[in-house]
């Protein structure tokens, strides 16, 4: 194109190659998705727990704030033996490069699988631990607000503690630091430098409020657990209701279910109901919205199902108009209770389809359709800002794990953290309600009642 032609002194081929390399470099994820980072954090947590000279430690930074992606990791460790800790850190097996190795900070590049991850370990006295952890948890904007609060009292906050007229005060915990400024403990995921200083945090949703997971796959399509195993696992988590939602027939390559197979699956679900009389188990399905905008089953069949999710898994390259027509058709179907993973993005891998989220929120509000907060860290959609818009529009949310393997059930807590970033309360989130309340909500749409 014009730019390439205009560059003097280089052959066109060379320039094109250079431009191409730059583009690839720019699209390469320099920030890693939370889901990749948490594996290395889990490994490091395990290793650090075995260092007996460590008094307290925790990861800070954007990972502790449960951001979608993290540029690097910051670990805060307290000890009386910094030299010994430093030596132990330099023996970590994942080290690719040592950037700095002092007695207060060890900076390493670790290599795990194909990823290079920058990790800073900050080694402090235990007296400074809480202030250092708070400081390196951030966010930057949160810390600015905290420093303003301190300044109003003639104090100053640093990573070492609180400088007062009487000298340095070192809070033993973050709770003590917040309490000094008449604040409740502000959970890390809320530390954005805005609402956390103004809102009543005690009203926010917590993981304990969750009563159900209603987007999960079994061995009938592409999950690894049988119906019985999945129900057992949800019962063990203390859930009172749940939905089995395997893929629909359009998804042939993951063994999507025909009408006949969904009917056959009910026999297994019925057996699970007998085994768990206290659990309400919905016969559900994750139904594809086809490329032409039609749905994968006829209404005549959908009315047999207790609960229907609609999702897009195909033709991501369609125009916004085409994508929105598909989503609108799904929202307008009385049997569709939820639009799952509404943007289709996979963090660090693909952008998702051309959804107009504001329009989707309008459609959801108008039709009484719920939207999903998909708790899988590779998806995390809707984003916190979209969730806040949905709440403002009165749209109800379901937080689901989209479980395909048993360990994915644990992602529920991550979904809750993201919902908290949007200041959602239990009343906004259908899977904190009882099964009866949820079925009444879905039933109103089915019956066309406002
Ligand atoms: Zn899906
Ligand atoms: Zn799914």
CSV table of C-alpha atoms and ligand atoms in Angstrom, one decimal:
chain,number,residue,atom,x,y,z
A,1,UNK,CA,0.0,0.0,0.0
A,2,UNK,CA,0.9,3.7,-0.1
A,3,UNK,CA,2.9,3.7,3.2
A,4,UNK,CA,5.1,0.8,2.0
A,5,UNK,CA,5.7,2.4,-1.4
A,6,UNK,CA,6.6,5.7,0.2
A,7,UNK,CA,9.5,4.3,2.3
A,8,UNK,CA,12.7,5.2,0.6
A,9,UNK,CA,15.9,3.1,0.5
A,10,UNK,CA,14.3,-0.3,1.0
A,11,UNK,CA,13.0,-2.8,-1.5
A,12,UNK,CA,9.3,-3.3,-1.3
A,13,UNK,CA,9.7,-7.0,-0.3
A,14,UNK,CA,11.9,-6.2,2.6
A,15,UNK,CA,9.6,-3.5,3.9
A,16,UNK,CA,6.6,-5.8,3.6
A,17,UNK,CA,8.5,-8.4,5.6
A,18,UNK,CA,9.4,-5.9,8.2
A,19,UNK,CA,5.9,-4.6,8.5
A,20,UNK,CA,4.5,-8.1,8.8
A,21,UNK,CA,7.0,-8.9,11.6
A,22,UNK,CA,6.0,-5.7,13.4
A,23,UNK,CA,2.3,-6.6,13.2
A,24,UNK,CA,2.9,-10.2,14.5
A,25,UNK,CA,5.0,-8.7,17.3
A,26,UNK,CA,2.2,-6.3,18.2
A,27,UNK,CA,-0.5,-8.9,18.2
A,28,UNK,CA,1.5,-11.4,20.2
A,29,UNK,CA,0.1,-11.3,23.8
A,30,UNK,CA,2.6,-9.4,25.8
A,31,UNK,CA,0.2,-9.5,28.7
A,32,UNK,CA,-0.8,-13.0,29.6
A,33,UNK,CA,-4.3,-14.1,30.4
A,34,UNK,CA,-5.3,-14.7,34.0
A,35,UNK,CA,-5.8,-18.4,33.2
A,36,UNK,CA,-2.2,-18.8,32.1
A,37,UNK,CA,-0.8,-16.8,35.0
A,38,UNK,CA,-2.7,-18.7,37.7
A,39,UNK,CA,-0.9,-21.9,36.9
A,40,UNK,CA,2.4,-20.4,37.5
A,41,UNK,CA,1.1,-18.5,40.6
A,42,UNK,CA,-0.1,-21.9,42.0
A,43,UNK,CA,3.3,-23.4,41.4
A,44,UNK,CA,5.1,-20.5,43.0
A,45,UNK,CA,2.7,-20.4,45.9
A,46,UNK,CA,3.5,-24.1,46.5
A,47,UNK,CA,7.2,-23.6,46.3
A,48,UNK,CA,7.3,-20.5,48.5
A,49,UNK,CA,5.2,-22.3,51.1
A,50,UNK,CA,8.1,-24.7,51.5
A,51,UNK,CA,10.7,-21.9,52.3
A,52,UNK,CA,10.8,-22.1,56.0
A,53,UNK,CA,12.5,-18.7,56.4
A,54,UNK,CA,9.4,-16.9,54.9
A,55,UNK,CA,7.0,-15.5,57.5
A,56,UNK,CA,4.2,-14.3,55.2
A,57,UNK,CA,3.9,-14.1,51.4
A,58,UNK,CA,1.3,-13.3,48.8
A,59,UNK,CA,1.1,-12.4,45.2
A,60,UNK,CA,0.2,-8.7,44.6
A,61,UNK,CA,-0.3,-6.7,41.5
A,62,UNK,CA,-2.9,-7.1,38.7
A,63,UNK,CA,-3.0,-10.9,39.4
A,64,UNK,CA,-4.2,-10.3,43.0
A,65,UNK,CA,-6.8,-7.8,41.6
A,66,UNK,CA,-8.0,-10.6,39.3
A,67,UNK,CA,-7.5,-8.6,36.1
A,68,UNK,CA,-8.2,-10.2,32.8
A,69,UNK,CA,-4.6,-10.2,31.8
A,70,UNK,CA,-1.3,-9.6,33.7
A,71,UNK,CA,1.9,-8.1,32.5
A,72,UNK,CA,4.1,-9.6,35.2
A,73,UNK,CA,3.8,-11.0,38.7
A,74,UNK,CA,4.8,-9.3,42.0
A,75,UNK,CA,5.3,-11.5,45.1
A,76,UNK,CA,5.7,-9.9,48.5
A,77,UNK,CA,7.6,-12.0,51.1
A,78,UNK,CA,8.5,-11.2,54.7
A,79,UNK,CA,11.5,-12.8,56.4
A,80,UNK,CA,14.3,-12.2,58.9
A,81,UNK,CA,16.7,-13.9,56.6
A,82,UNK,CA,16.7,-12.0,53.2
A,83,UNK,CA,20.0,-13.4,52.0
A,84,UNK,CA,18.8,-17.0,52.5
A,85,UNK,CA,15.5,-16.3,50.7
A,86,UNK,CA,17.4,-14.7,47.8
A,87,UNK,CA,19.7,-17.8,47.4
A,88,UNK,CA,16.6,-20.0,47.4
A,89,UNK,CA,14.8,-17.9,44.8
A,90,UNK,CA,17.9,-18.1,42.5
A,91,UNK,CA,17.6,-21.9,42.6
A,92,UNK,CA,14.0,-21.9,41.2
A,93,UNK,CA,13.8,-24.5,38.4
A,94,UNK,CA,11.8,-22.3,36.0
A,95,UNK,CA,14.4,-19.5,35.7
A,96,UNK,CA,15.2,-18.4,32.2
A,97,UNK,CA,17.0,-15.2,33.2
A,98,UNK,CA,18.1,-13.4,36.3
A,99,UNK,CA,17.4,-9.6,35.9
A,100,UNK,CA,18.3,-8.5,39.4
A,101,UNK,CA,19.3,-10.2,42.6
A,102,UNK,CA,19.4,-8.0,45.6
A,103,UNK,CA,18.5,-8.7,49.2
A,104,UNK,CA,15.3,-6.6,48.9
A,105,UNK,CA,14.3,-7.6,45.4
A,106,UNK,CA,14.9,-10.5,43.1
A,107,UNK,CA,13.7,-10.1,39.5
A,108,UNK,CA,13.5,-13.1,37.3
A,109,UNK,CA,12.2,-14.2,33.9
A,110,UNK,CA,10.6,-17.6,34.3
A,111,UNK,CA,9.8,-19.9,31.4
A,112,UNK,CA,6.8,-22.2,31.6
A,113,UNK,CA,5.7,-24.0,28.5
A,114,UNK,CA,5.8,-21.5,25.8
A,115,UNK,CA,5.5,-18.5,28.1
A,116,UNK,CA,8.1,-16.1,29.5
A,117,UNK,CA,6.9,-14.4,32.6
A,118,UNK,CA,8.5,-11.6,34.5
A,119,UNK,CA,8.4,-12.1,38.3
A,120,UNK,CA,9.5,-9.7,41.0
A,121,UNK,CA,10.0,-11.0,44.5
A,122,UNK,CA,10.1,-8.2,47.1
A,123,UNK,CA,11.7,-9.3,50.3
A,124,UNK,CA,10.7,-7.2,53.3
A,125,UNK,CA,10.7,-7.1,57.1
A,126,UNK,CA,7.5,-8.5,58.5
A,127,UNK,CA,6.7,-5.1,60.0
A,128,UNK,CA,6.5,-3.6,56.5
A,129,UNK,CA,4.7,-6.6,55.0
A,130,UNK,CA,1.1,-5.2,55.0
A,131,UNK,CA,2.1,-1.8,53.6
A,132,UNK,CA,4.3,-3.4,50.9
A,133,UNK,CA,1.6,-5.8,49.9
A,134,UNK,CA,-1.0,-3.0,49.7
A,135,UNK,CA,1.4,-0.8,47.7
A,136,UNK,CA,2.3,-3.4,45.2
A,137,UNK,CA,-1.3,-4.6,44.8
A,138,UNK,CA,-2.4,-1.2,43.5
A,139,UNK,CA,-4.0,-0.3,41.4
A,140,UNK,CA,-2.1,3.0,40.8
A,141,UNK,CA,-5.4,4.9,41.0
A,142,UNK,CA,-6.4,3.2,44.2
A,143,UNK,CA,-3.0,4.1,45.7
A,144,UNK,CA,-3.4,7.7,44.6
A,145,UNK,CA,-6.7,7.9,46.5
A,146,UNK,CA,-5.3,6.3,49.6
A,147,UNK,CA,-2.4,8.8,49.6
A,148,UNK,CA,-4.9,11.7,49.3
A,149,UNK,CA,-6.8,10.3,52.3
A,150,UNK,CA,-3.5,10.1,54.3
A,151,UNK,CA,-2.5,13.6,53.2
A,152,UNK,CA,-5.7,15.1,54.5
A,153,UNK,CA,-4.6,13.8,57.9
A,154,UNK,CA,-1.1,15.1,57.6
A,155,UNK,CA,0.2,11.6,57.0
A,156,UNK,CA,1.9,9.9,54.1
A,157,UNK,CA,1.6,6.3,52.9
A,158,UNK,CA,4.5,4.4,51.4
A,159,UNK,CA,5.4,0.8,50.8
A,160,UNK,CA,7.1,0.9,54.3
A,161,UNK,CA,4.2,2.1,56.3
A,162,UNK,CA,2.5,5.3,57.3
A,163,UNK,CA,4.6,8.3,58.0
A,164,UNK,CA,3.0,10.3,60.9
A,165,UNK,CA,4.1,13.3,63.1
A,166,UNK,CA,5.0,10.7,65.7
A,167,UNK,CA,7.1,8.7,63.3
A,168,UNK,CA,6.6,5.6,61.1
A,169,UNK,CA,3.5,3.5,61.9
A,170,UNK,CA,3.5,0.0,60.3
A,171,UNK,CA,0.0,-1.6,60.2
A,172,UNK,CA,0.2,-5.3,60.7
A,173,UNK,CA,-2.5,-6.1,58.2
A,174,UNK,CA,-4.2,-4.4,55.3
A,175,UNK,CA,-7.3,-4.3,57.4
A,176,UNK,CA,-5.5,-2.1,59.9
A,177,UNK,CA,-4.3,0.2,57.2
A,178,UNK,CA,-7.8,0.7,55.8
A,179,UNK,CA,-9.3,1.1,59.3
A,180,UNK,CA,-6.8,4.0,59.9
A,181,UNK,CA,-8.8,5.9,57.3
A,182,UNK,CA,-12.2,4.7,58.4
A,183,UNK,CA,-12.5,2.3,55.5
A,184,UNK,CA,-13.6,-1.4,55.6
A,185,UNK,CA,-11.3,-4.0,54.1
A,186,UNK,CA,-11.4,-3.3,50.4
A,187,UNK,CA,-11.0,-6.6,48.5
A,188,UNK,CA,-8.2,-6.5,45.9
A,189,UNK,CA,-10.5,-7.0,42.9
A,190,UNK,CA,-12.3,-3.7,43.8
A,191,UNK,CA,-9.2,-1.6,44.0
A,192,UNK,CA,-9.8,0.5,40.9
A,193,UNK,CA,-9.5,3.9,42.5
A,194,UNK,CA,-13.2,4.8,42.1
A,195,UNK,CA,-16.3,3.3,43.6
A,196,UNK,CA,-14.5,1.3,46.3
A,197,UNK,CA,-14.2,4.5,48.4
A,198,UNK,CA,-17.9,5.4,48.0
A,199,UNK,CA,-20.0,2.3,47.8
A,200,UNK,CA,-21.4,0.0,50.5
A,201,UNK,CA,-19.1,-3.0,49.9
A,202,UNK,CA,-21.0,-5.1,52.4
A,203,UNK,CA,-23.9,-5.5,49.9
A,204,UNK,CA,-21.8,-7.0,47.1
A,205,UNK,CA,-22.3,-10.5,45.9
A,206,UNK,CA,-20.0,-13.2,47.5
A,207,UNK,CA,-19.2,-16.7,46.5
A,208,UNK,CA,-21.3,-18.0,49.5
A,209,UNK,CA,-24.4,-16.5,47.8
A,210,UNK,CA,-24.1,-18.8,44.8
A,211,UNK,CA,-26.6,-21.6,44.8
A,212,UNK,CA,-26.3,-23.0,41.3
A,213,UNK,CA,-24.2,-23.5,38.2
A,214,UNK,CA,-26.4,-23.6,35.1
A,215,UNK,CA,-24.0,-24.1,32.1
A,216,UNK,CA,-22.1,-27.4,32.3
A,217,UNK,CA,-21.2,-30.2,29.9
A,218,UNK,CA,-21.2,-33.9,30.4
A,219,UNK,CA,-19.8,-36.9,28.5
A,220,UNK,CA,-23.0,-36.8,26.4
A,221,UNK,CA,-21.2,-34.0,24.4
A,222,UNK,CA,-17.6,-32.8,25.2
A,223,UNK,CA,-17.5,-32.9,29.0
A,224,UNK,CA,-15.4,-35.4,31.0
A,225,UNK,CA,-17.9,-36.1,33.8
A,226,UNK,CA,-21.0,-38.3,33.5
A,227,UNK,CA,-24.4,-36.8,34.5
A,228,UNK,CA,-24.2,-38.6,37.8
A,229,UNK,CA,-20.6,-37.4,38.5
A,230,UNK,CA,-21.5,-33.8,37.6
A,231,UNK,CA,-24.5,-33.9,39.9
A,232,UNK,CA,-22.5,-35.4,42.7
A,233,UNK,CA,-19.8,-32.7,42.3
A,234,UNK,CA,-22.4,-29.9,42.4
A,235,UNK,CA,-24.0,-31.4,45.4
A,236,UNK,CA,-20.6,-31.6,47.1
A,237,UNK,CA,-20.2,-27.9,46.4
A,238,UNK,CA,-23.4,-27.2,48.3
A,239,UNK,CA,-25.5,-26.1,45.4
A,240,UNK,CA,-29.3,-26.4,45.7
A,241,UNK,CA,-30.0,-26.4,41.9
A,242,UNK,CA,-28.2,-26.8,38.6
A,243,UNK,CA,-28.6,-27.4,34.9
A,244,UNK,CA,-27.1,-30.0,32.6
A,245,UNK,CA,-26.5,-28.1,29.3
A,246,UNK,CA,-24.7,-30.2,26.7
A,247,UNK,CA,-24.2,-28.9,23.1
A,248,UNK,CA,-26.9,-29.1,20.5
A,249,UNK,CA,-26.9,-31.1,17.3
A,250,UNK,CA,-25.3,-28.4,15.1
A,251,UNK,CA,-22.1,-29.0,17.0
A,252,UNK,CA,-21.4,-32.4,15.5
A,253,UNK,CA,-17.7,-32.4,16.1
A,254,UNK,CA,-18.3,-32.3,19.9
A,255,UNK,CA,-21.0,-34.9,19.7
A,256,UNK,CA,-23.9,-32.3,20.0
A,257,UNK,CA,-27.2,-33.9,21.0
A,258,UNK,CA,-30.2,-34.5,18.7
A,259,UNK,CA,-33.7,-34.3,20.1
A,260,UNK,CA,-33.7,-38.1,20.6
A,261,UNK,CA,-30.4,-38.0,22.6
A,262,UNK,CA,-31.7,-35.1,24.7
A,263,UNK,CA,-34.8,-37.2,25.5
A,264,UNK,CA,-32.6,-40.2,26.3
A,265,UNK,CA,-30.4,-38.0,28.6
A,266,UNK,CA,-33.5,-37.2,30.7
A,267,UNK,CA,-33.6,-40.8,31.9
A,268,UNK,CA,-30.1,-40.3,33.5
A,269,UNK,CA,-31.1,-37.0,34.9
A,270,UNK,CA,-34.2,-38.5,36.4
A,271,UNK,CA,-32.0,-41.1,38.1
A,272,UNK,CA,-29.8,-38.4,39.5
A,273,UNK,CA,-32.8,-36.6,40.8
A,274,UNK,CA,-33.8,-39.7,42.7
A,275,UNK,CA,-30.3,-39.9,44.2
A,276,UNK,CA,-30.3,-36.2,45.2
A,277,UNK,CA,-33.9,-35.4,46.2
A,278,UNK,CA,-32.8,-32.0,47.7
A,279,UNK,CA,-31.2,-30.8,44.4
A,280,UNK,CA,-33.3,-29.3,41.6
A,281,UNK,CA,-31.7,-30.6,38.4
A,282,UNK,CA,-32.8,-28.8,35.2
A,283,UNK,CA,-32.8,-30.6,31.8
A,284,UNK,CA,-31.1,-28.0,29.8
A,285,UNK,CA,-29.2,-27.5,26.6
A,286,UNK,CA,-26.7,-25.1,25.1
A,287,UNK,CA,-28.3,-24.5,21.8
A,288,UNK,CA,-26.5,-23.1,18.8
A,289,UNK,CA,-27.7,-20.0,17.1
A,290,UNK,CA,-27.0,-21.1,13.5
A,291,UNK,CA,-25.2,-18.9,10.9
A,292,UNK,CA,-28.5,-18.0,9.2
A,293,UNK,CA,-30.0,-16.8,12.5
A,294,UNK,CA,-32.3,-19.8,13.0
A,295,UNK,CA,-32.1,-21.8,16.2
A,296,UNK,CA,-31.0,-25.5,16.3
A,297,UNK,CA,-34.3,-26.8,17.6
A,298,UNK,CA,-38.0,-26.1,16.9
A,299,UNK,CA,-40.1,-24.4,19.6
A,300,UNK,CA,-42.2,-27.6,19.7
A,301,UNK,CA,-39.1,-29.4,21.0
A,302,UNK,CA,-37.8,-26.5,23.1
A,303,UNK,CA,-40.9,-26.5,25.2
A,304,UNK,CA,-40.0,-29.9,26.5
A,305,UNK,CA,-36.8,-28.6,28.0
A,306,UNK,CA,-36.6,-27.1,31.5
A,307,UNK,CA,-34.1,-24.5,30.5
A,308,UNK,CA,-32.4,-23.3,27.2
A,309,UNK,CA,-29.1,-21.4,26.7
A,310,UNK,CA,-28.4,-19.9,23.3
A,311,UNK,CA,-24.8,-19.5,22.0
A,312,UNK,CA,-22.9,-18.6,18.9
A,313,UNK,CA,-20.0,-21.0,18.1
A,314,UNK,CA,-19.8,-20.5,14.3
A,315,UNK,CA,-19.2,-17.8,11.6
A,316,UNK,CA,-17.4,-15.4,13.8
A,317,UNK,CA,-16.5,-13.3,10.7
A,318,UNK,CA,-20.0,-12.2,10.1
A,319,UNK,CA,-20.9,-8.5,10.0
A,320,UNK,CA,-22.2,-6.8,13.2
A,321,UNK,CA,-25.6,-6.7,11.5
A,322,UNK,CA,-25.6,-10.4,10.9
A,323,UNK,CA,-24.3,-11.3,14.4
A,324,UNK,CA,-26.9,-9.0,16.0
A,325,UNK,CA,-29.7,-10.5,14.0
A,326,UNK,CA,-28.7,-13.9,15.3
A,327,UNK,CA,-28.6,-12.7,18.9
A,328,UNK,CA,-31.9,-10.8,18.5
A,329,UNK,CA,-33.6,-14.0,17.2
A,330,UNK,CA,-32.4,-15.9,20.2
A,331,UNK,CA,-33.5,-13.2,22.6
A,332,UNK,CA,-36.9,-13.1,21.0
A,333,UNK,CA,-37.4,-16.8,21.4
A,334,UNK,CA,-39.6,-17.4,24.5
A,335,UNK,CA,-37.7,-20.6,25.5
A,336,UNK,CA,-34.2,-19.0,25.5
A,337,UNK,CA,-33.5,-18.0,29.1
A,338,UNK,CA,-29.8,-17.1,28.7
A,339,UNK,CA,-27.3,-15.9,26.1
A,340,UNK,CA,-24.0,-17.6,27.0
A,341,UNK,CA,-20.5,-16.1,26.6
A,342,UNK,CA,-22.0,-13.1,24.8
A,343,UNK,CA,-18.9,-11.8,23.1
A,344,UNK,CA,-17.3,-15.1,22.0
A,345,UNK,CA,-13.8,-13.8,22.8
A,346,UNK,CA,-10.9,-16.0,24.0
A,347,UNK,CA,-8.5,-13.7,25.9
A,348,UNK,CA,-5.2,-13.5,24.1
A,349,UNK,CA,-6.3,-15.8,21.3
A,350,UNK,CA,-9.3,-14.3,19.5
A,351,UNK,CA,-11.3,-11.1,19.7
A,352,UNK,CA,-14.8,-12.6,19.5
A,353,UNK,CA,-17.5,-11.7,17.0
A,354,UNK,CA,-18.9,-8.3,16.0
A,355,UNK,CA,-21.4,-8.0,18.9
A,356,UNK,CA,-22.8,-4.6,19.8
A,357,UNK,CA,-23.0,-5.2,23.6
A,358,UNK,CA,-25.1,-2.1,24.3
A,359,UNK,CA,-27.7,-3.3,21.8
A,360,UNK,CA,-27.6,-6.8,23.2
A,361,UNK,CA,-28.2,-5.4,26.7
A,362,UNK,CA,-31.2,-3.5,25.4
A,363,UNK,CA,-32.6,-6.7,23.7
A,364,UNK,CA,-32.0,-8.7,26.9
A,365,UNK,CA,-33.8,-6.1,29.0
A,366,UNK,CA,-36.7,-5.9,26.5
A,367,UNK,CA,-37.2,-9.7,26.2
A,368,UNK,CA,-36.4,-10.8,29.8
A,369,UNK,CA,-33.4,-12.8,28.7
A,370,UNK,CA,-30.5,-13.2,31.1
A,371,UNK,CA,-26.9,-12.6,30.0
A,372,UNK,CA,-23.9,-14.7,31.1
A,373,UNK,CA,-20.9,-13.9,33.1
A,374,UNK,CA,-18.8,-16.8,31.9
A,375,UNK,CA,-16.3,-17.5,34.8
A,376,UNK,CA,-13.8,-19.4,32.6
A,377,UNK,CA,-10.7,-17.1,32.8
A,378,UNK,CA,-10.1,-17.5,29.1
A,379,UNK,CA,-13.5,-15.9,28.5
A,380,UNK,CA,-14.4,-13.6,31.4
A,381,UNK,CA,-17.3,-12.2,29.4
A,382,UNK,CA,-19.2,-10.1,29.9
A,383,UNK,CA,-16.5,-7.7,31.0
A,384,UNK,CA,-17.0,-5.8,34.3
A,385,UNK,CA,-17.9,-2.6,32.4
A,386,UNK,CA,-20.6,-4.4,30.3
A,387,UNK,CA,-21.9,-6.1,33.5
A,388,UNK,CA,-22.3,-2.7,35.1
A,389,UNK,CA,-24.3,-1.5,32.1
A,390,UNK,CA,-26.5,-4.6,32.2
A,391,UNK,CA,-27.2,-4.1,35.8
A,392,UNK,CA,-28.1,-0.4,35.1
A,393,UNK,CA,-30.5,-1.7,32.4
A,394,UNK,CA,-32.1,-4.1,34.8
A,395,UNK,CA,-30.8,-7.2,33.0
A,396,UNK,CA,-30.3,-10.3,35.2
A,397,UNK,CA,-27.0,-12.1,35.1
A,398,UNK,CA,-26.1,-15.8,35.4
A,399,UNK,CA,-22.5,-16.6,36.5
A,400,UNK,CA,-21.6,-19.9,35.0
A,401,UNK,CA,-18.4,-22.0,34.8
A,402,UNK,CA,-19.2,-23.7,31.4
A,403,UNK,CA,-17.6,-26.7,33.0
A,404,UNK,CA,-16.1,-29.4,30.7
A,405,UNK,CA,-13.8,-30.8,33.4
A,406,UNK,CA,-14.3,-31.2,37.1
A,407,UNK,CA,-11.6,-28.6,38.1
A,408,UNK,CA,-13.5,-26.0,36.1
A,409,UNK,CA,-16.3,-26.0,38.7
A,410,UNK,CA,-13.8,-24.0,40.8
A,411,UNK,CA,-13.9,-21.1,38.4
A,412,UNK,CA,-17.1,-20.0,40.0
A,413,UNK,CA,-15.1,-17.9,42.4
A,414,UNK,CA,-13.5,-16.0,39.6
A,415,UNK,CA,-16.8,-15.3,38.0
A,416,UNK,CA,-17.9,-13.9,41.4
A,417,UNK,CA,-14.8,-11.6,41.6
A,418,UNK,CA,-15.6,-10.2,38.1
A,419,UNK,CA,-19.2,-9.6,39.0
A,420,UNK,CA,-18.0,-7.8,42.2
A,421,UNK,CA,-15.9,-5.5,40.0
A,422,UNK,CA,-19.2,-4.4,38.4
A,423,UNK,CA,-20.7,-4.0,41.9
A,424,UNK,CA,-23.3,-6.7,41.3
A,425,UNK,CA,-25.4,-7.7,44.3
A,426,UNK,CA,-27.0,-11.1,44.9
A,427,UNK,CA,-30.4,-9.8,43.6
A,428,UNK,CA,-28.8,-9.1,40.2
A,429,UNK,CA,-27.5,-12.7,39.8
A,430,UNK,CA,-30.1,-15.4,39.2
A,431,UNK,CA,-27.9,-18.2,40.4
A,432,UNK,CA,-28.0,-16.7,43.9
A,433,UNK,CA,-31.8,-17.2,43.9
A,434,UNK,CA,-33.7,-20.3,44.8
A,435,UNK,CA,-34.6,-22.7,42.0
A,436,UNK,CA,-38.2,-21.7,42.4
A,437,UNK,CA,-37.5,-18.0,42.0
A,438,UNK,CA,-35.3,-18.7,38.9
A,439,UNK,CA,-37.9,-20.9,37.3
A,440,UNK,CA,-40.5,-18.3,37.9
A,441,UNK,CA,-38.3,-15.7,36.1
A,442,UNK,CA,-37.6,-18.0,33.1
A,443,UNK,CA,-41.3,-18.9,33.1
A,444,UNK,CA,-42.4,-15.3,32.8
A,445,UNK,CA,-40.6,-15.1,29.5
A,446,UNK,CA,-41.9,-18.4,28.3
A,447,UNK,CA,-45.5,-17.4,29.0
A,448,UNK,CA,-45.0,-13.9,27.5
A,449,UNK,CA,-45.8,-12.3,30.9
A,450,UNK,CA,-44.2,-9.0,31.8
B,1,LIG,ZN1,-20.5,-22.4,24.4
B,2,LIG,ZN1,-20.7,-24.4,27.0
